[in-house]
Structure formats: C-alpha cells, structure tokens
Short mmCIF file of C-alpha atoms in Angstrom, two decimals:
data_model
loop_
_atom_site.label_atom_id
_atom_site.label_comp_id
_atom_site.label_asym_id
_atom_site.label_seq_id
_atom_site.Cartn_x
_atom_site.Cartn_y
_atom_site.Cartn_z
CA ILE A 1104 -55.39 -3.70 60.65
CA GLU A 1105 -53.82 -5.65 57.79
CA ALA A 1106 -55.99 -4.05 54.50
CA PRO A 1107 -56.82 -6.21 50.89
CA ALA A 1108 -56.40 -5.14 48.07
CA SER A 1109 -59.91 -5.25 48.36
CA ALA A 1110 -60.32 -3.00 49.95
CA VAL A 1111 -59.96 -0.26 47.66
CA GLY A 1112 -62.77 -2.05 45.27
CA ALA A 1113 -61.85 -2.49 41.79
CA ILE A 1114 -59.61 -0.68 39.70
CA PRO A 1115 -61.29 0.85 36.36
CA GLN A 1116 -59.89 0.12 33.24
CA PRO A 1117 -57.64 3.35 32.85
CA ASN A 1118 -58.66 6.36 29.16
CA GLU A 1119 -56.37 6.86 26.23
CA ALA A 1120 -54.51 9.99 28.39
CA GLN A 1121 -54.28 8.24 31.14
CA ILE A 1122 -52.33 5.22 29.04
CA GLN A 1123 -51.16 7.60 27.42
CA ALA A 1124 -49.23 10.23 30.26
CA PHE A 1125 -48.21 6.15 31.83
CA TYR A 1126 -46.25 5.07 28.39
CA GLU A 1127 -44.35 8.79 28.25
CA ASP A 1128 -43.84 7.99 31.98
CA SER A 1129 -42.60 4.52 31.04
CA GLN A 1130 -40.24 5.23 28.27
CA GLN A 1131 -36.59 5.24 29.85
CA GLN A 1132 -38.21 1.11 31.40
CA LEU A 1133 -39.60 0.60 27.58
CA ARG A 1134 -36.91 1.22 25.30
CA LEU A 1135 -34.50 -0.91 23.33
CA PRO A 1136 -31.55 -1.10 22.78
CA GLU A 1137 -29.42 -1.10 18.87
CA PHE A 1138 -29.94 -3.97 16.99
CA ARG A 1139 -27.58 -5.86 14.30
CA VAL A 1140 -27.99 -8.15 11.76
CA LEU A 1141 -24.20 -9.65 10.95
CA THR A 1142 -23.01 -12.80 9.18
CA LEU A 1143 -20.21 -14.10 9.86
CA VAL A 1144 -18.10 -15.01 7.61
CA TYR A 1145 -15.80 -18.85 9.40
CA ALA A 1146 -12.15 -19.72 8.53
CA ARG A 1147 -11.46 -23.41 10.12
CA PRO A 1148 -8.40 -25.79 9.06
CA SER A 1149 -10.58 -27.76 10.70
CA ASP A 1150 -13.26 -27.29 7.68
CA PHE A 1151 -10.58 -28.08 4.40
CA ALA A 1152 -9.29 -30.89 6.67
CA SER A 1153 -11.50 -33.63 5.10
CA ARG A 1154 -10.11 -32.23 1.62
CA VAL A 1155 -6.25 -33.58 2.26
CA GLN A 1156 -5.28 -36.56 0.96
CA VAL A 1157 -1.55 -37.27 2.30
CA PRO A 1158 0.29 -40.04 0.54
CA GLU A 1159 1.53 -43.63 2.36
CA GLU A 1160 4.99 -42.07 -0.02
CA ARG A 1161 4.46 -38.98 1.94
CA ILE A 1162 3.89 -40.08 5.28
CA ARG A 1163 7.18 -42.41 5.07
CA GLU A 1164 9.31 -39.80 4.30
CA ASP A 1165 8.16 -37.82 7.19
CA PHE A 1166 8.28 -41.56 9.53
CA ASP A 1167 11.92 -41.58 7.98
CA ALA A 1168 13.16 -38.32 8.41
CA ARG A 1169 12.15 -38.20 12.27
CA ALA A 1170 13.60 -41.50 13.44
CA PRO A 1171 16.21 -40.76 14.69
CA ALA A 1172 14.45 -38.28 16.16
CA MET A 1173 11.99 -40.70 17.96
CA THR A 1174 14.49 -43.17 17.99
CA ARG A 1175 15.78 -44.45 22.15
CA PRO A 1176 19.19 -44.34 22.88
CA GLU A 1177 20.61 -47.66 25.02
CA THR A 1178 20.92 -46.32 28.66
CA ARG A 1179 22.35 -48.61 31.82
CA THR A 1180 22.73 -48.26 35.18
CA TYR A 1181 25.34 -48.26 37.71
CA VAL A 1182 27.83 -47.41 39.73
CA ARG A 1183 30.55 -45.31 40.27
CA ILE A 1184 33.51 -45.04 42.56
CA ALA A 1185 36.06 -42.14 42.10
CA ALA A 1186 39.51 -42.92 43.56
CA THR A 1187 41.94 -40.65 43.98
CA ASN A 1188 45.59 -43.25 42.20
CA GLU A 1189 45.51 -45.98 40.00
CA ALA A 1190 46.41 -47.60 42.56
CA GLN A 1191 43.29 -47.18 44.51
CA ALA A 1192 41.47 -47.85 42.14
CA ASN A 1193 43.06 -51.12 41.06
CA GLU A 1194 42.11 -52.82 44.16
CA ALA A 1195 38.09 -51.37 44.61
CA ALA A 1196 37.88 -52.79 41.61
CA GLN A 1197 40.13 -56.33 42.94
CA ARG A 1198 37.08 -56.22 45.64
CA ILE A 1199 34.59 -55.98 43.76
CA ASN A 1200 35.71 -58.67 41.47
CA ARG A 1201 35.73 -60.74 43.90
CA GLY A 1202 32.47 -60.16 45.20
CA GLU A 1203 32.22 -57.34 48.08
CA ALA A 1204 28.80 -55.04 47.20
CA PRO A 1205 30.57 -51.77 45.13
CA ALA A 1206 29.01 -49.09 48.59
CA ALA A 1207 30.50 -51.73 51.64
CA VAL A 1208 34.07 -50.95 49.02
CA ALA A 1209 33.64 -46.99 49.37
CA GLN A 1210 32.59 -46.28 52.69
CA ALA A 1211 35.56 -48.89 53.62
CA MET A 1212 37.93 -47.45 51.23
CA SER A 1213 36.36 -43.97 51.95
CA LEU A 1214 36.00 -42.47 48.59
CA GLN A 1215 32.70 -41.03 47.26
CA ILE A 1216 29.67 -43.50 45.65
CA THR A 1217 27.04 -42.44 42.96
CA ARG A 1218 24.21 -44.63 41.32
CA GLY A 1219 23.56 -43.33 38.04
CA GLU A 1220 19.57 -44.77 36.52
CA ASN A 1221 18.92 -45.72 33.23
CA GLN A 1222 21.15 -43.27 32.02
CA SER A 1223 21.63 -42.99 28.27
CA ARG A 1224 24.78 -42.42 27.40
CA ALA A 1225 24.21 -38.69 27.25
CA GLN A 1226 22.55 -38.61 30.57
CA VAL A 1227 26.45 -39.85 32.13
CA PRO A 1228 28.02 -36.37 33.65
CA ASP A 1229 31.17 -37.19 31.95
CA GLU A 1230 31.98 -38.56 28.14
CA ALA A 1231 35.43 -41.19 29.73
CA ALA A 1232 33.11 -42.52 32.24
CA ALA A 1233 30.16 -42.96 29.57
CA ASN A 1234 32.51 -44.58 27.32
CA ALA A 1235 33.25 -47.00 30.03
CA VAL A 1236 30.08 -46.99 31.41
CA PHE A 1237 28.45 -48.34 28.01
CA GLY A 1238 31.99 -50.34 27.03
CA ALA A 1239 31.45 -51.63 30.45
CA GLN A 1240 30.19 -55.13 29.75
CA VAL A 1241 26.53 -55.59 31.81
CA ARG A 1242 26.76 -57.03 35.00
CA GLY A 1243 30.54 -58.35 34.44
CA PRO A 1244 33.45 -57.24 36.20
CA ALA A 1245 34.36 -53.83 37.28
CA VAL A 1246 36.41 -51.82 35.19
CA VAL A 1247 38.90 -49.26 35.77
CA ALA A 1248 39.11 -46.14 33.89
CA ARG A 1249 40.09 -42.30 33.53
CA SER A 1250 37.90 -39.52 34.19
CA SER A 1251 37.75 -36.09 34.35
CA LEU A 1252 36.09 -35.50 36.83
CA SER A 1253 38.12 -37.37 39.04
CA PRO A 1254 41.41 -39.27 38.37
CA PHE A 1255 40.08 -42.53 37.99
CA ILE A 1256 37.02 -44.46 38.57
CA VAL A 1257 35.41 -47.47 38.64
CA VAL A 1258 32.54 -48.94 37.33
CA ARG A 1259 30.29 -51.83 37.74
CA VAL A 1260 26.92 -51.64 35.25
CA GLU A 1261 24.19 -53.21 36.59
CA SER A 1262 21.66 -53.46 33.72
CA SER A 1263 20.78 -53.34 30.25
CA THR A 1264 18.33 -51.88 27.78
CA PRO A 1265 18.87 -52.04 24.65
CA ALA A 1266 18.16 -48.83 21.88
CA ALA A 1267 14.16 -49.48 20.49
CA ALA A 1268 13.91 -47.83 16.51
CA PRO A 1269 10.00 -45.87 16.54
CA VAL A 1270 7.57 -48.53 15.08
CA TYR A 1271 5.80 -47.33 11.27
CA ALA A 1272 2.58 -48.19 12.18
CA GLU A 1273 2.45 -46.69 16.04
CA HIS A 1274 3.03 -42.93 14.97
CA ARG A 1275 1.69 -43.35 11.37
CA GLU A 1276 -1.68 -41.91 12.75
CA GLU A 1277 0.16 -39.54 13.86
CA ILE A 1278 1.99 -38.06 11.57
CA ARG A 1279 -0.59 -38.20 8.79
CA ALA A 1280 -2.57 -36.17 10.77
CA ALA A 1281 0.17 -33.40 11.49
CA ILE A 1282 1.07 -33.38 7.40
CA ALA A 1283 -2.61 -32.56 7.30
CA ALA A 1284 -3.29 -30.32 9.48
CA ASP A 1285 -0.51 -28.11 7.42
CA GLN A 1286 -2.30 -28.71 4.98
CA ALA A 1287 -5.30 -27.52 5.28
CA GLN A 1288 -4.28 -24.75 7.20
CA GLU A 1289 -2.74 -23.61 3.25
CA LEU A 1290 -5.36 -24.70 1.84
CA MET A 1291 -7.14 -22.34 4.42
CA ALA A 1292 -5.15 -19.23 4.12
CA THR A 1293 -5.42 -19.90 -0.02
CA ALA A 1294 -9.46 -19.88 0.32
CA VAL A 1295 -9.43 -16.10 3.03
CA SER A 1296 -6.31 -15.21 0.04
CA ALA A 1297 -9.67 -15.33 -2.48
CA PHE A 1298 -12.32 -14.25 -0.47
CA GLU A 1299 -10.51 -10.97 -0.20
CA ASP A 1300 -9.75 -11.27 -3.41
CA ALA A 1301 -13.39 -11.40 -5.06
CA ARG A 1302 -14.72 -9.35 -2.08
CA SER A 1303 -11.85 -6.22 -3.68
CA ALA A 1304 -13.31 -7.22 -7.72
CA GLY A 1305 -16.97 -6.24 -6.20
CA SER A 1306 -18.84 -9.82 -4.72
CA THR A 1307 -20.56 -8.92 -1.78
CA LEU A 1308 -19.52 -10.69 1.94
CA ALA A 1309 -21.95 -14.30 1.12
CA GLU A 1310 -20.99 -14.08 -1.79
CA ALA A 1311 -16.77 -14.12 -2.16
CA ALA A 1312 -17.21 -15.98 1.33
CA ARG A 1313 -19.08 -19.46 -1.04
CA GLN A 1314 -16.49 -18.00 -4.15
CA ALA A 1315 -13.68 -19.05 -1.80
CA GLY A 1316 -15.57 -22.38 0.24
CA LEU A 1317 -15.89 -19.97 3.47
CA THR A 1318 -18.37 -20.57 5.87
CA THR A 1319 -21.78 -18.64 6.59
CA VAL A 1320 -23.84 -17.85 9.63
CA THR A 1321 -26.43 -15.06 9.46
CA LEU A 1322 -26.95 -13.94 12.98
CA PRO A 1323 -30.38 -12.75 13.11
CA ALA A 1324 -31.70 -8.86 14.87
CA ILE A 1325 -29.14 -8.74 17.79
CA GLU A 1326 -27.75 -6.38 20.30
CA ALA A 1327 -24.35 -5.87 21.51
CA GLN A 1328 -24.79 -8.27 24.11
CA GLY A 1329 -25.82 -11.18 22.07
CA ARG A 1330 -29.23 -11.34 22.73
CA ASN A 1331 -32.32 -11.63 20.30
CA GLN A 1332 -34.55 -9.06 19.97
CA GLN A 1333 -37.41 -11.20 22.45
CA GLY A 1334 -34.32 -11.05 25.28
CA GLU A 1335 -32.80 -14.32 24.63
CA PRO A 1336 -29.62 -16.04 24.67
CA VAL A 1337 -29.00 -16.02 20.16
CA GLU A 1338 -26.60 -19.90 20.58
CA ALA A 1339 -23.89 -18.95 17.14
CA ALA A 1340 -22.71 -15.72 19.14
CA ALA A 1341 -22.06 -17.24 21.82
CA ASP A 1342 -18.54 -17.50 23.26
CA LEU A 1343 -17.83 -14.04 20.64
CA ALA A 1344 -17.73 -11.63 22.52
CA ASP A 1345 -15.02 -9.57 21.04
CA VAL A 1346 -15.69 -10.28 17.59
CA LEU A 1347 -19.14 -8.11 18.79
CA ALA A 1348 -18.29 -5.13 20.26
CA THR A 1349 -16.41 -4.70 16.69
CA ALA A 1350 -19.18 -5.25 15.32
CA PHE A 1351 -21.19 -3.26 17.09
CA ALA A 1352 -17.99 0.21 17.07
CA THR A 1353 -18.72 -0.83 11.81
CA PRO A 1354 -20.80 0.85 10.31
CA GLU A 1355 -23.76 -1.11 8.15
CA GLY A 1356 -22.57 -1.42 4.45
CA GLU A 1357 -19.42 -2.55 6.01
CA ALA A 1358 -16.78 -5.53 7.97
CA THR A 1359 -14.24 -6.39 10.35
CA ASP A 1360 -11.45 -7.59 10.15
CA PHE A 1361 -10.45 -11.19 10.87
CA GLN A 1362 -10.83 -11.78 14.47
CA THR A 1363 -9.35 -15.57 16.57
CA VAL A 1364 -11.90 -16.95 18.34
CA GLY A 1365 -10.96 -20.62 19.47
CA ASP A 1366 -9.83 -22.42 16.84
CA ALA A 1367 -11.17 -20.67 14.39
CA ASP A 1368 -10.49 -17.25 12.55
CA VAL A 1369 -14.03 -14.65 12.50
CA MET A 1370 -15.30 -12.23 10.67
CA ALA A 1371 -18.63 -10.18 10.64
CA GLY A 1372 -20.64 -7.75 8.17
CA VAL A 1373 -22.37 -5.59 9.25
CA ASP A 1374 -26.43 -5.40 7.43
CA ARG A 1375 -28.22 -3.57 8.54
CA ILE A 1376 -28.62 -1.65 12.23
CA ILE A 1377 -31.35 -1.31 13.55
CA PRO A 1378 -31.39 1.99 15.98
CA GLU A 1379 -32.26 2.20 19.59
CA SER A 1380 -35.81 2.40 19.57
CA VAL A 1381 -38.37 3.29 22.70
CA ARG A 1382 -41.03 -0.51 21.66
CA PRO A 1383 -44.05 1.44 20.16
CA LEU A 1384 -47.88 2.11 22.41
CA GLU A 1385 -49.36 -0.20 20.67
CA GLU A 1386 -47.03 -3.34 21.50
CA VAL A 1387 -46.88 -2.77 25.00
CA ARG A 1388 -50.02 -0.96 25.29
CA THR A 1389 -52.09 -4.65 27.33
CA GLN A 1390 -48.65 -5.39 29.96
CA LEU A 1391 -49.04 -0.52 30.24
CA VAL A 1392 -52.68 -1.11 31.25
CA GLN A 1393 -51.69 -3.91 33.40
CA ALA A 1394 -48.72 -1.92 34.89
CA TRP A 1395 -51.39 1.49 35.90
CA ILE A 1396 -54.05 -0.84 37.37
CA GLN A 1397 -51.50 -2.07 39.86
CA ARG A 1398 -49.87 1.61 40.46
CA GLU A 1399 -53.30 2.95 41.24
CA ARG A 1400 -53.89 0.25 43.23
CA GLY A 1401 -50.77 0.84 45.23
CA ASN A 1402 -51.35 4.27 45.58
CA ARG A 1403 -55.48 4.03 46.75
CA LEU A 1404 -53.81 1.22 49.06
CA ARG A 1405 -51.12 4.32 50.57
CA GLU A 1406 -54.05 6.78 50.39
CA LEU A 1407 -55.69 4.20 52.86
CA ALA A 1408 -53.41 3.55 55.35
CA GLU A 1409 -52.38 6.80 56.10
CA THR A 1410 -56.66 7.83 56.94
CA MET A 1411 -56.81 4.62 58.36
CA THR A 1412 -53.54 5.77 60.74
CA THR A 1413 -55.13 9.56 61.21
CA ALA A 1414 -57.82 8.54 62.15
CA ILE A 1415 -56.24 6.45 65.23
CA THR A 1416 -54.37 8.65 65.73
CA GLY A 1417 -57.09 11.23 66.27
CA GLY A 1418 -58.75 8.90 68.73
CA GLN A 1419 -60.40 5.71 67.01
CA SER A 1420 -60.10 1.99 67.92
CA LEU A 1421 -58.56 0.29 65.48
CA THR A 1422 -60.92 -2.24 65.75
CA ALA A 1423 -63.64 0.15 64.71
CA VAL A 1424 -61.22 2.31 61.83
CA ALA A 1425 -61.00 -1.29 60.90
CA SER A 1426 -64.54 -2.13 60.08
CA ALA A 1427 -65.10 1.03 58.90
CA ASN A 1428 -62.82 0.27 56.28
CA ARG A 1429 -63.24 -2.67 55.01
CA ALA A 1430 -60.17 -4.20 56.87
CA ARG A 1431 -59.95 -6.74 59.64
CA VAL A 1432 -57.60 -6.66 62.98
CA VAL A 1433 -54.98 -9.50 63.21
CA ALA A 1434 -54.27 -9.42 67.11
CA THR A 1435 -51.31 -10.13 68.60
CA SER A 1436 -49.89 -10.87 71.95
CA ARG A 1437 -45.46 -11.51 72.04
CA THR A 1438 -41.86 -10.06 72.23
CA VAL A 1439 -40.58 -10.28 69.54
CA ASP A 1440 -36.89 -9.04 68.36
CA ARG A 1441 -35.33 -7.27 65.62
CA ARG A 1442 -34.53 -11.65 63.80
CA THR A 1443 -37.61 -13.19 64.76
CA ALA A 1444 -39.04 -9.76 63.28
CA ARG A 1445 -37.39 -10.77 60.22
CA GLN A 1446 -38.40 -14.18 60.00
CA ASN A 1447 -42.25 -13.88 60.68
CA LEU A 1448 -43.61 -10.44 61.22
CA PRO A 1449 -44.98 -9.48 57.02
CA GLN A 1450 -43.07 -7.50 54.93
CA GLY A 1451 -42.46 -4.36 55.45
CA LEU A 1452 -44.08 -4.15 59.12
CA ALA A 1453 -40.49 -6.43 61.29
CA GLU A 1454 -38.36 -2.05 60.37
CA GLN A 1455 -41.33 -0.44 61.26
#
C-alpha cells in the first residue's frame, strides 16, 4: 500500500502556542556562534617596494663585489694515466705523442687511466695534477708530471672552455631586485616600529596603522571559521586560520601580536564581540512554520500507517484498507535480492 502525503489532508497553520513550543524545542538548531568584528593590520614588504629607489651606482657597486663569485672559471677535459716510475710515464707519453690512443696505451701497459670532463682547476683531485692539466697545451702533446696520488702521471688535454666573466646587463635586474627587497624590508621594520610607538602613545589600531603607512582591512562580523552571519565564507579571512584562532582568544578592545602569513605579518584587533545567541523567533518564524507543518504531516502519516497495519493484521484485505484510507495498492510479483531491492524499491522499504 502506498499512501500519498495528501492522504492525511491539509495541515492547518500552527497556533502561537504551538510555534512557541516548537521554537523552544529547536533552540540547538537555531543557535548562532560567537561573532567578532576584526581589524587586520598587514605589514608586507611588497607594500614598501614601490617606495624604494635604487641608484645605478649602488647596483654597479654590488655587481663589482659579486663579480668574482659569479665568474665562471676555465674548464678542461683531459685524460690522466698513473705511472709507477718516470721511465714508465715517459714511455706512455711518447706512445701517445706518436698517435696511439691514451686508452689503448694504458691498456697495453696495464696502467690506470681516468678522464676529467669539463673540470675547473679546483675540481681536479690533486694540486700537482691540476697544475699539469692547466699548464699543458690544449690538444698538444702529452706531458709527464709528478703527482701526490701516484709517483708520476701522464696528462693530455683534449679541450678547454675559457673563463667567462659576468655581464652587468644580465645581472642588473636581479641585483636591483635584491637590494630593493632588503630596503623594503628595512622600511617595513621602521613602519612596524612607528606603529607600535603610536599605539603606545594612545592611538587606535587604525590610526596607528595609517600614521605608519601599514595596510588595514576591517572584517565584518565573522565566526571563528571565517564565515559571516549569513553563513558565507569571508574572502578576506581566507588562509588566516591561525590569526582567527588567536583573535577569538583575545579580549575585546585588544589586539593579537603579529603573526606570519605567507609573505606578510598580520595583526588582528578585536573591535567588537557578539556573544553566541539563539536566532529570535520573529527572524525564523516563516521557516519554523514550514518545518512544523512538515513535522506534523510526517507524524500524521506515521499514525495512518499504524492504523492501516493494525487493520490488515486484524484480517482486513489490503484493498479494503487502502480504499478506506485514501491509499492505493501497488501490485507486483517478482523475486528480488537485497541489492536489487535497494536499487528498485522506495527508500526505507528495502530493509523491511
């Protein structure tokens, strides 16, 4: 048997006593959290960057100071053969200089050969070897030298990449930006100090921020999760979870310390606290009336279901009971398992 909602007839509007009682029963659902009106003070280096003017002389001075570190040293690619004595080293060098490949010479003489690819002088693992590598002629004859890693070595240099000094034009903007960032940071620190001095002298948070050149943003009444009184997220409060948590533990009329959020330091002043409360009846009357009618309809439908169940249990046919209660019989004959029952039967009926 299916009984439509209309089977219980129209539900009359609740009277004032019923609405009042329903309102009192719904206090938990109608409760509003604590809200606070906050003024945020931002200290951001980016706000001061536009005030910085970096003289060209300062950029050039920094470039000159950094130039040695930015200079790319000469690198060489070479082979090195370790020999146990001078005669052996001289023989290996002579064979290479006659045109034999260094690897073949090392293999024939059972000597160890190593290769250095684009190494600077500092990367060659032995000062004596480095002197030999960078003293030899590029693609010239193999040379014999003493080494601290083996008695003698044979070195042949295959190629060289010259040292490259930095170009001012390529590094100018990078250096200017770094100097400007440092100066903006200094300006910000000075502004924060002036802000704190103004507050100590009695200025309000907003006045002190204005005098010091810091940015302020006043948030509407929001709850601790950053939503306004309409339940919508406040964009200006996004990513400020830690600041809000501290602000909601700060007394009215006081302010938090600066907290780092991304590239900014943020302080929150508590302008006003709106204690948690219950929404007033008149504000929610329309919704309460609708909810009361919906609840009453559900109660009456359950009572109707119990009445029909009792009649059927007492021996009346489904058809007679449905006809007497403005319901209808839906007849079908098929075998179902739990899965198909969940998919095809009305919600709540499958488990029954």
